[in-house]
Short mmCIF file of C-alpha atoms in Angstrom, two decimals:
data_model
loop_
_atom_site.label_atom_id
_atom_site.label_comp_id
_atom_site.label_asym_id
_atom_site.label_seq_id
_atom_site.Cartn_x
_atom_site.Cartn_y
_atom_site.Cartn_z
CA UNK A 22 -4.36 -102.91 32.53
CA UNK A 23 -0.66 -103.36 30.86
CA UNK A 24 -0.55 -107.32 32.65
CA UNK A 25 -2.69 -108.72 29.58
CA UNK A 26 -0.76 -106.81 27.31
CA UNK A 27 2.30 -107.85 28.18
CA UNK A 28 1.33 -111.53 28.73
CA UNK A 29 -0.31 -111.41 25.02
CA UNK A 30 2.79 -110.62 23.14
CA UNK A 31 4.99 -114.01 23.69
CA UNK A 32 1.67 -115.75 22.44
CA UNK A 33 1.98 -113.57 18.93
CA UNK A 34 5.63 -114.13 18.42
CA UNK A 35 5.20 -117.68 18.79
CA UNK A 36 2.33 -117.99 15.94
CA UNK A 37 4.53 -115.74 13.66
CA UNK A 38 7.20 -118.39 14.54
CA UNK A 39 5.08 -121.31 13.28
CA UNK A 40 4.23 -119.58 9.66
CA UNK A 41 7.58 -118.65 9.28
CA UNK A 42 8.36 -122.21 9.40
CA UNK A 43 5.80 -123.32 7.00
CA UNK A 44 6.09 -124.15 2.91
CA UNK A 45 8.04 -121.15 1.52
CA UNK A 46 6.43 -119.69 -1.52
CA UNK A 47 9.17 -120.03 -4.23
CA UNK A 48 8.92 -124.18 -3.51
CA UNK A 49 5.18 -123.89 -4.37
CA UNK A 50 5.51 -122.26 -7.54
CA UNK A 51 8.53 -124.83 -8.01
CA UNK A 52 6.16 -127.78 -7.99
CA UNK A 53 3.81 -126.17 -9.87
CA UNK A 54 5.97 -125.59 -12.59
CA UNK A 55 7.85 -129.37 -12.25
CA UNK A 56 3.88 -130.93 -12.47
CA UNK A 57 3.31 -128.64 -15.73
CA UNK A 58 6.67 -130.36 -17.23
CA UNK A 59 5.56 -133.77 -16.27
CA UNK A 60 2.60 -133.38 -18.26
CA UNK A 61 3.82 -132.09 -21.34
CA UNK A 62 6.78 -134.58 -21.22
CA UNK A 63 3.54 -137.06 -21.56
CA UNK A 64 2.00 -135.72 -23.64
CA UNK A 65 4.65 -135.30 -26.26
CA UNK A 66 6.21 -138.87 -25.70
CA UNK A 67 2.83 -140.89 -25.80
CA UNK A 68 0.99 -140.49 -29.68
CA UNK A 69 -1.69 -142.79 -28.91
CA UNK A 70 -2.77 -140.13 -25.97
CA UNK A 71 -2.16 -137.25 -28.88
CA UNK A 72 -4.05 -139.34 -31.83
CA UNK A 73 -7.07 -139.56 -28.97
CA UNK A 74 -7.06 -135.80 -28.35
CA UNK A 75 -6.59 -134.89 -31.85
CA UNK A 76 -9.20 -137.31 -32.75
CA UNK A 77 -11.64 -135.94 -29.97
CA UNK A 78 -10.91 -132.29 -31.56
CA UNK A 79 -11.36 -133.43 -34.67
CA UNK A 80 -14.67 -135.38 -34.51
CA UNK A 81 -15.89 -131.99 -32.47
CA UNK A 82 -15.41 -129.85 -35.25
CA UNK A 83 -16.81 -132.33 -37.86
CA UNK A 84 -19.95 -132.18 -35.74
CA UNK A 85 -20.18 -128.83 -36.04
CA UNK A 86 -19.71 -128.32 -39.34
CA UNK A 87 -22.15 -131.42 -39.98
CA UNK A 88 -24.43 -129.16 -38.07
CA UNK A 89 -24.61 -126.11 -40.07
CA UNK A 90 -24.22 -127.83 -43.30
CA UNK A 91 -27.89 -129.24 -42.37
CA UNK A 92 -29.70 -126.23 -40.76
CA UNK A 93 -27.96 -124.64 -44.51
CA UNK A 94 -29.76 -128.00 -46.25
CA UNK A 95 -32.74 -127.45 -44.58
CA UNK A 96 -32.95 -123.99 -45.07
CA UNK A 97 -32.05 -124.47 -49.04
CA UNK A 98 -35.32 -127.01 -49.50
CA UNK A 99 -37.26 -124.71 -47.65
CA UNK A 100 -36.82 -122.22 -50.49
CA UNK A 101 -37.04 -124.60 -53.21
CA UNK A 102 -40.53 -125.76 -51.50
CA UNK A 103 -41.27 -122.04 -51.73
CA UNK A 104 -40.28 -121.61 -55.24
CA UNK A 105 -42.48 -124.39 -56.25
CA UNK A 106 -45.34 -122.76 -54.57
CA UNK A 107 -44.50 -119.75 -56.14
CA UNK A 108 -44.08 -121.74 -59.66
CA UNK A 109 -47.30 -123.66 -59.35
CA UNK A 110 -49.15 -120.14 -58.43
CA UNK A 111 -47.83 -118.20 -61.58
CA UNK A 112 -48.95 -121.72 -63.67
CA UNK A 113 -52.30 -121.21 -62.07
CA UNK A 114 -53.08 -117.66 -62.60
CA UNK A 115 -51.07 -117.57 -66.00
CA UNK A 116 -53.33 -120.68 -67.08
CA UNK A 117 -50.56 -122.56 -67.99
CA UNK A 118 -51.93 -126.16 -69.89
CA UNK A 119 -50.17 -129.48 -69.69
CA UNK A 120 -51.44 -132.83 -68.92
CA UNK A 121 -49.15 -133.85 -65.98
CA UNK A 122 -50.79 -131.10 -63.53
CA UNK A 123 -54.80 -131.37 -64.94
CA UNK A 124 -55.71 -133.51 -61.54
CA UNK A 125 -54.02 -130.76 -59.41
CA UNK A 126 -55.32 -128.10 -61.30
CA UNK A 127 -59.00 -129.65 -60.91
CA UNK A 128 -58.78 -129.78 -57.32
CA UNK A 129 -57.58 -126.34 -57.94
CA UNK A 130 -60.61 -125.04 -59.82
CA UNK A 131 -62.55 -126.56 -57.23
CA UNK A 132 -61.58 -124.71 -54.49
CA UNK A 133 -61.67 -121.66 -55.95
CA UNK A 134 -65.14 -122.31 -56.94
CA UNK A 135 -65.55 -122.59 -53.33
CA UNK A 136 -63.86 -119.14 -52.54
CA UNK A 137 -65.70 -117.45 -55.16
CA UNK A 138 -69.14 -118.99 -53.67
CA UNK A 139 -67.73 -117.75 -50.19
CA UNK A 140 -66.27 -114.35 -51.28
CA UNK A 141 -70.15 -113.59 -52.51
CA UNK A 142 -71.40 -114.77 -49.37
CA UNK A 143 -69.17 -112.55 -47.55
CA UNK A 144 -70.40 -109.45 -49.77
CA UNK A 145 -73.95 -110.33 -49.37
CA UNK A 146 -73.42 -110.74 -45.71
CA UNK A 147 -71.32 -107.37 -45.74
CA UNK A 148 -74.25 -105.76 -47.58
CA UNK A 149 -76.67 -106.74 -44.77
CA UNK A 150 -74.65 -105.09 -41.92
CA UNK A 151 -74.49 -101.75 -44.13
CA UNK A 152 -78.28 -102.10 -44.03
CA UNK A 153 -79.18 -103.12 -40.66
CA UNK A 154 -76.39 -100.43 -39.82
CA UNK A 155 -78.17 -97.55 -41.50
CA UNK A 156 -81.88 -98.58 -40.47
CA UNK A 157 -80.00 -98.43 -36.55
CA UNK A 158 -78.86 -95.36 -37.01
CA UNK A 159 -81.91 -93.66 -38.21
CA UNK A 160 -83.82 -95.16 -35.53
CA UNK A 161 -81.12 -93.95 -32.97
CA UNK A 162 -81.69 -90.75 -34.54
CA UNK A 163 -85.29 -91.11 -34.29
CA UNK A 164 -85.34 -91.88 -31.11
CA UNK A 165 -83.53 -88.84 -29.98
CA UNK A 166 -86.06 -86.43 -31.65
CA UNK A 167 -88.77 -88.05 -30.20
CA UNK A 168 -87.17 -87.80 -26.54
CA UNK A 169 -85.92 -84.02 -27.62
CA UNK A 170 -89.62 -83.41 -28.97
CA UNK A 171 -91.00 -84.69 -25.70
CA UNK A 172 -88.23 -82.52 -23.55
CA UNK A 173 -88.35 -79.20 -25.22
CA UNK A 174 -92.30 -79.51 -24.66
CA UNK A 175 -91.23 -80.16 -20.97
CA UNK A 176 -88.95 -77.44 -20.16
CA UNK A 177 -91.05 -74.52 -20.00
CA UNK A 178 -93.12 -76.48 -17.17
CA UNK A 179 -90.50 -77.66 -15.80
CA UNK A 180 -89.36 -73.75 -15.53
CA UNK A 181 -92.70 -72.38 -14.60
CA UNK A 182 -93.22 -75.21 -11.74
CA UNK A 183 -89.67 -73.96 -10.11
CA UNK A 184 -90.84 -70.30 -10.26
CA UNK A 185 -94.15 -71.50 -8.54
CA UNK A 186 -92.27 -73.57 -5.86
CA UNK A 187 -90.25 -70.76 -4.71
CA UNK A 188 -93.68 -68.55 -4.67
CA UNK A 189 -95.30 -71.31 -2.76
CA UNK A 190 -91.97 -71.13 -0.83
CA UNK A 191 -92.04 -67.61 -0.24
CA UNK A 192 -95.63 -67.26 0.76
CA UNK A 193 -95.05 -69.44 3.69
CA UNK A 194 -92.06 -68.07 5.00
CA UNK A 195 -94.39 -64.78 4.99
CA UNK A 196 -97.22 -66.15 6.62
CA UNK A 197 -95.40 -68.14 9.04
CA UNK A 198 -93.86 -64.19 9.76
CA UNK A 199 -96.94 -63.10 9.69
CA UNK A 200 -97.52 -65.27 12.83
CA UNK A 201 -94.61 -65.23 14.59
CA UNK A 202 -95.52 -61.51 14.66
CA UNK A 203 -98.89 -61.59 15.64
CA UNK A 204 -98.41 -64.12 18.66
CA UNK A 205 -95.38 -61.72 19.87
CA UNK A 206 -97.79 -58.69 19.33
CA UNK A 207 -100.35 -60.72 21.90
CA UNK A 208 -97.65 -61.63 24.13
CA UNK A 209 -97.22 -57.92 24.43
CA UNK A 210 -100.80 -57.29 24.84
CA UNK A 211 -101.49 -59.84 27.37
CA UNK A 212 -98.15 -58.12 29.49
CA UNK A 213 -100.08 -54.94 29.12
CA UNK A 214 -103.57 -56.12 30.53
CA UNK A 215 -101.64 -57.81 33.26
CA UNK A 216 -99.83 -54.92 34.20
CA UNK A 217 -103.41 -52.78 34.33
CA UNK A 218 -104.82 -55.28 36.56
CA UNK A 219 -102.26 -55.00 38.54
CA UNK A 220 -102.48 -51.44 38.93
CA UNK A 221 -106.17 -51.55 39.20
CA UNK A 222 -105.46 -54.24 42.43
CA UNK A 223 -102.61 -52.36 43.74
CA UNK A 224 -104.62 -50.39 47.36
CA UNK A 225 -101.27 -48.38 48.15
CA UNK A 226 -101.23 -46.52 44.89
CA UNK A 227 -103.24 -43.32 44.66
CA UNK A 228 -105.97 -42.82 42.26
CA UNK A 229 -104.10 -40.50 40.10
CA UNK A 230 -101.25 -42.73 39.99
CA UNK A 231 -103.47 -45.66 39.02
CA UNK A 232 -105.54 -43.83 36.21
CA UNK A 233 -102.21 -42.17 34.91
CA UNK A 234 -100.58 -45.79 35.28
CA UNK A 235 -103.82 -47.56 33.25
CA UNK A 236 -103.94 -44.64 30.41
CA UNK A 237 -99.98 -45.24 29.27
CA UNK A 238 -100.64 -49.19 29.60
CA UNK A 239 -103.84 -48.84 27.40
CA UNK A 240 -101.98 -46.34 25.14
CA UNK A 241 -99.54 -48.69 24.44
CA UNK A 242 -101.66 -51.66 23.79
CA UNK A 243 -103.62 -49.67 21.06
CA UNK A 244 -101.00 -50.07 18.29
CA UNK A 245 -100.35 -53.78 19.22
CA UNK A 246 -103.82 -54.45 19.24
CA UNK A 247 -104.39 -53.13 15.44
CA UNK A 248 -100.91 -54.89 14.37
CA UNK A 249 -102.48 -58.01 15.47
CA UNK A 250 -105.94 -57.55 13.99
CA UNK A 251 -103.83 -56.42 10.57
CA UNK A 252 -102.12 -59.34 10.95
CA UNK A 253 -104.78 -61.64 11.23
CA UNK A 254 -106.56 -60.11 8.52
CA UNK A 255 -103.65 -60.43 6.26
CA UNK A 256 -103.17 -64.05 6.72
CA UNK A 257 -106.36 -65.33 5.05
CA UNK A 258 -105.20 -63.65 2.31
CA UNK A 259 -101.58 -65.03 2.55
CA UNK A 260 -103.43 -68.58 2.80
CA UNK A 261 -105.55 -68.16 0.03
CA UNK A 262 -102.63 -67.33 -2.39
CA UNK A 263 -100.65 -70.26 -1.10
CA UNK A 264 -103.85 -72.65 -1.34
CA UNK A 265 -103.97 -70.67 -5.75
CA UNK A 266 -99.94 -71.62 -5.70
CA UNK A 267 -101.06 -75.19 -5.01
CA UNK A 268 -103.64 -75.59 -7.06
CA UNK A 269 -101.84 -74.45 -10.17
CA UNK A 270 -98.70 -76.54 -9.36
CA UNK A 271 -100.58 -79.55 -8.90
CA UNK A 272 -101.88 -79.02 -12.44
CA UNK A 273 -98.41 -78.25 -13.77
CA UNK A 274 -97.21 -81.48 -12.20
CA UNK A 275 -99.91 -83.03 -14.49
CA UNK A 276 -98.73 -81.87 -17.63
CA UNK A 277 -95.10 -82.11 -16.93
CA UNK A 278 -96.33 -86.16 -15.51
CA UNK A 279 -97.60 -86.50 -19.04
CA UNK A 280 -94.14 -85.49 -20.66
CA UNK A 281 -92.55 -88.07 -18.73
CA UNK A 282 -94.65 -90.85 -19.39
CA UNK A 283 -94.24 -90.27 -23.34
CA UNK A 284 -90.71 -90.11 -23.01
CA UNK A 285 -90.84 -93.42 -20.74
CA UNK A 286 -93.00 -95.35 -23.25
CA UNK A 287 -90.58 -93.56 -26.16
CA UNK A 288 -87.58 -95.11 -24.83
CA UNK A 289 -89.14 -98.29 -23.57
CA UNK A 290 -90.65 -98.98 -27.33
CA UNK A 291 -87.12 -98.09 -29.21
CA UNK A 292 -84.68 -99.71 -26.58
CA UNK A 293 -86.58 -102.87 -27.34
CA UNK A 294 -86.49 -102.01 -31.29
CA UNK A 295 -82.65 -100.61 -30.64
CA UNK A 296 -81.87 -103.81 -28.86
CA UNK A 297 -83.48 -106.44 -31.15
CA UNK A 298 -81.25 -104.33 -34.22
CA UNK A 299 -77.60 -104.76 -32.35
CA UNK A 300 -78.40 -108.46 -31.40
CA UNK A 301 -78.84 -108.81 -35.24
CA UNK A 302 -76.14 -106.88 -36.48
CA UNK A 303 -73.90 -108.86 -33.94
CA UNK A 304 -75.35 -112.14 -35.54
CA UNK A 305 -74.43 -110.95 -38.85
CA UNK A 306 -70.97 -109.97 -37.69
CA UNK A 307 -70.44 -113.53 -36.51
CA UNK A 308 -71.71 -115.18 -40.28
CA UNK A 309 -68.85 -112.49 -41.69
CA UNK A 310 -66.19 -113.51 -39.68
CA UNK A 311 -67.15 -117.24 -40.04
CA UNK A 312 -67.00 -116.98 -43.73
CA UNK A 313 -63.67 -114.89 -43.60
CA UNK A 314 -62.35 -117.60 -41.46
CA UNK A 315 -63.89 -120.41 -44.16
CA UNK A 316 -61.76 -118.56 -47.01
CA UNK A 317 -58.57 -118.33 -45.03
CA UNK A 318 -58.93 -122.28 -44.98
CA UNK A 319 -59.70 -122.66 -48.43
CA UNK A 320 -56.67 -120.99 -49.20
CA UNK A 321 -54.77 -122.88 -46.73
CA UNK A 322 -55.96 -125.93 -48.59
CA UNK A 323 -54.74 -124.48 -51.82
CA UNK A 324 -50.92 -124.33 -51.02
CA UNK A 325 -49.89 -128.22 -51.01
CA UNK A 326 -51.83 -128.35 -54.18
CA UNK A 327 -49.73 -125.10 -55.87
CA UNK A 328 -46.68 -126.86 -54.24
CA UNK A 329 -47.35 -130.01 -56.28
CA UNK A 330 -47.89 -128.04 -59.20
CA UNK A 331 -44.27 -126.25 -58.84
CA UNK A 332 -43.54 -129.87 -58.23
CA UNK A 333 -44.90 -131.32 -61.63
CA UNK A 334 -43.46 -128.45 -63.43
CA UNK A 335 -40.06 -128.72 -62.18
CA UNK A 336 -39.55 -132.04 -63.51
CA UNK A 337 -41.24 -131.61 -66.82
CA UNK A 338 -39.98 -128.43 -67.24
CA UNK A 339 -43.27 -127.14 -69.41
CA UNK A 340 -41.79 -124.71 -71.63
CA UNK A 341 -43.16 -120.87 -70.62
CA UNK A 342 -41.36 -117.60 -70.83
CA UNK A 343 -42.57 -116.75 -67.52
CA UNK A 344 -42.21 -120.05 -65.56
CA UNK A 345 -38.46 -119.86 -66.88
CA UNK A 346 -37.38 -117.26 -63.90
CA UNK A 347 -38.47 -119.10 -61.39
CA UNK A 348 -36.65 -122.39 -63.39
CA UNK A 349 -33.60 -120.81 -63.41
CA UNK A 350 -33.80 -120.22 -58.86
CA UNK A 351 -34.42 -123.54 -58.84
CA UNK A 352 -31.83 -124.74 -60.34
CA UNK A 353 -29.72 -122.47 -58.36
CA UNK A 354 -30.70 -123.63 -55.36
CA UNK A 355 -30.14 -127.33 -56.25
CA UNK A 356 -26.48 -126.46 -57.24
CA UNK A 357 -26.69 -125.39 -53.14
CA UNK A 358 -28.30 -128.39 -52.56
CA UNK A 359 -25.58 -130.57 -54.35
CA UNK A 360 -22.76 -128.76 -53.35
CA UNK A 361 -23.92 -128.99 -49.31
CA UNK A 362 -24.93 -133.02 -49.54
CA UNK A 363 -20.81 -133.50 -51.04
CA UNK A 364 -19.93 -131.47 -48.15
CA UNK A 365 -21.72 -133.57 -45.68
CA UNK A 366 -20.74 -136.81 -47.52
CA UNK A 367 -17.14 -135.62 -46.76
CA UNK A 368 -17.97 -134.94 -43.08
CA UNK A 369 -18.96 -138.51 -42.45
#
């Protein structure tokens, strides 16, 4: 075991040999920091290699700035755009008059002729549903009186045909009891005759033996032999009552039969009627939302038109106490405007 070990350990001294004879560190770093002078040397003694780098800078930043100056511009005639909107809507509803917006304001009257038409449709339409609404819910409720009419008549049936069943069920557990009994009670009656003719055939018993032997077998069969004959006579009557049970279930069955055939032909007649309702009341709950949809584009319509009005009024400036608000943002937001195109002028 200590050959290997000893024949490793020139092998190791020689690679630590080899890196000790390698690049030292310091002379790295040395370079390094000789390359790094080089290039600042360059840099500082060639301008045209400056004036690019400067320039490159330079025309970077400009960019940038050009940049934000026009998301600003945008933003800026975004809310004028708004403030016209907003100006042409307070002209409308304030009834502002002047010549230069009478076309808009036509197209204006128009459409909300239009809504006004549509706004009453919606109503009517609205009105409808609250009808058909109320008429389905007092048939619903109809229709559960009828069926809890129909069910409450039921019941008490229903209650006395469960009492009979577990009569019925009752009588013929006792009859088949009854004779279960009766066939072990013959069983025991047949044992006994055998046993007497077997005493009666037996030649090596004695007479007295016999007759004694015959008299306890006979004794015994007595009682078994009026069980059975109670037994039998008790299950005519058992049958009897079960054949009663029957009969007056089967005409409970009837009447409860009858029940359930109103209540069939009650919910058959107002599941169509309840059916045929819904369908309509969904129908009607379309035309609403179609007409609600109709407005929303009327309205839609409506905004380039109050933005051309704001438009109109802006440049005439129609004199009005409460246009003269909104005037006075828009002119503050074209100072923005002017002062952000000089900026971008300067940028180019």
């Amino acid at each position: 075991m200590t050959g290997p070990i000893i024949d490793s350990l020139p092998l190791q001294a020689q690679a630590s040999a080899e890196i000790t004879e390698g690049l030292p560190f310091w002379l790295l770093w040395l370079l390094l920091c000789v390359i790094l002078l080089l290039v600042v040397f360059i840099f500082l003694w060639d301008k045209d290699l400056r004036r690019r780098i400067s320039a490159f800078l330079s025309g970077a930043h400009r960019h940038m700035s050009r940049l934000r100056l026009q998301l600003k511009l945008k933003k800026e005639k975004g809310k004028k755009a708004a403030l016209w909107r907003e100006l042409g809507k307070l002209a409308w509803s304030e009834d502002v008059q002047a010549s230069c917006i009478d076309e808009d304001c036509g197209k204006l009257a128009g459409l909300e002729e239009e809504i006004g038409r549509l706004r009453k449709t919606w109503h009517d339409v609205y009105s409808r549903i609250e009808v058909l609404g109320r008429e389905h819910d007092a048939a619903l409720k109809r229709f559960r009186e009828l069926v809890a009419e129909q069910e409450e008549g039921r019941r008490p049936r229903q209650e006395e045909m469960l009492a009979l069943a577990n009569r019925k069920k009752e009588v013929l557990e006792a009859l088949e009891a009854s004779l279960r009994e009766a066939e072990a009670a013959e069983a025991q009656i047949k044992a006994v005759e055998k046993e007497v003719r077997q005493a009666e055939e037996n030649p090596k018993m004695s007479e007295a033996d016999r007759t004694a032997r015959v008299a306890r077998a006979r004794e015994k069969a007595a009682p078994l032999a009026n069980l059975v004959r109670a037994l039998r006579e008790k299950a005519p009557l058992i049958q009897e009552e079960r054949y009663r049970l029957d009969r007056k279930l089967e005409g409970i069955e009837g009447q409860v039969r009858v029940f359930n055939v109103a209540i069939h032909r009650i919910e058959e007649e107002y599941r169509e009627r309840l059916r045929a309702r819904e369908k309509e009341i969904w129908e009607w709950q379309k035309a609403k939302e179609r007409t609600q949809d109709k407005i929303v584009d009327v309205k839609r319509l409506m905004e380039p038109l109050f933005e051309s009005v704001g438009l109109i009024l802006d440049g005439a400036r129609v004199p009005n106490e409460d246009l003269a608000v909104i005037y006075f943002q828009i002119d503050g937001v074209d100072k923005t405007i002017a002062d952000l195109g000089i900026r971008l002028e300067h940028l180019e």
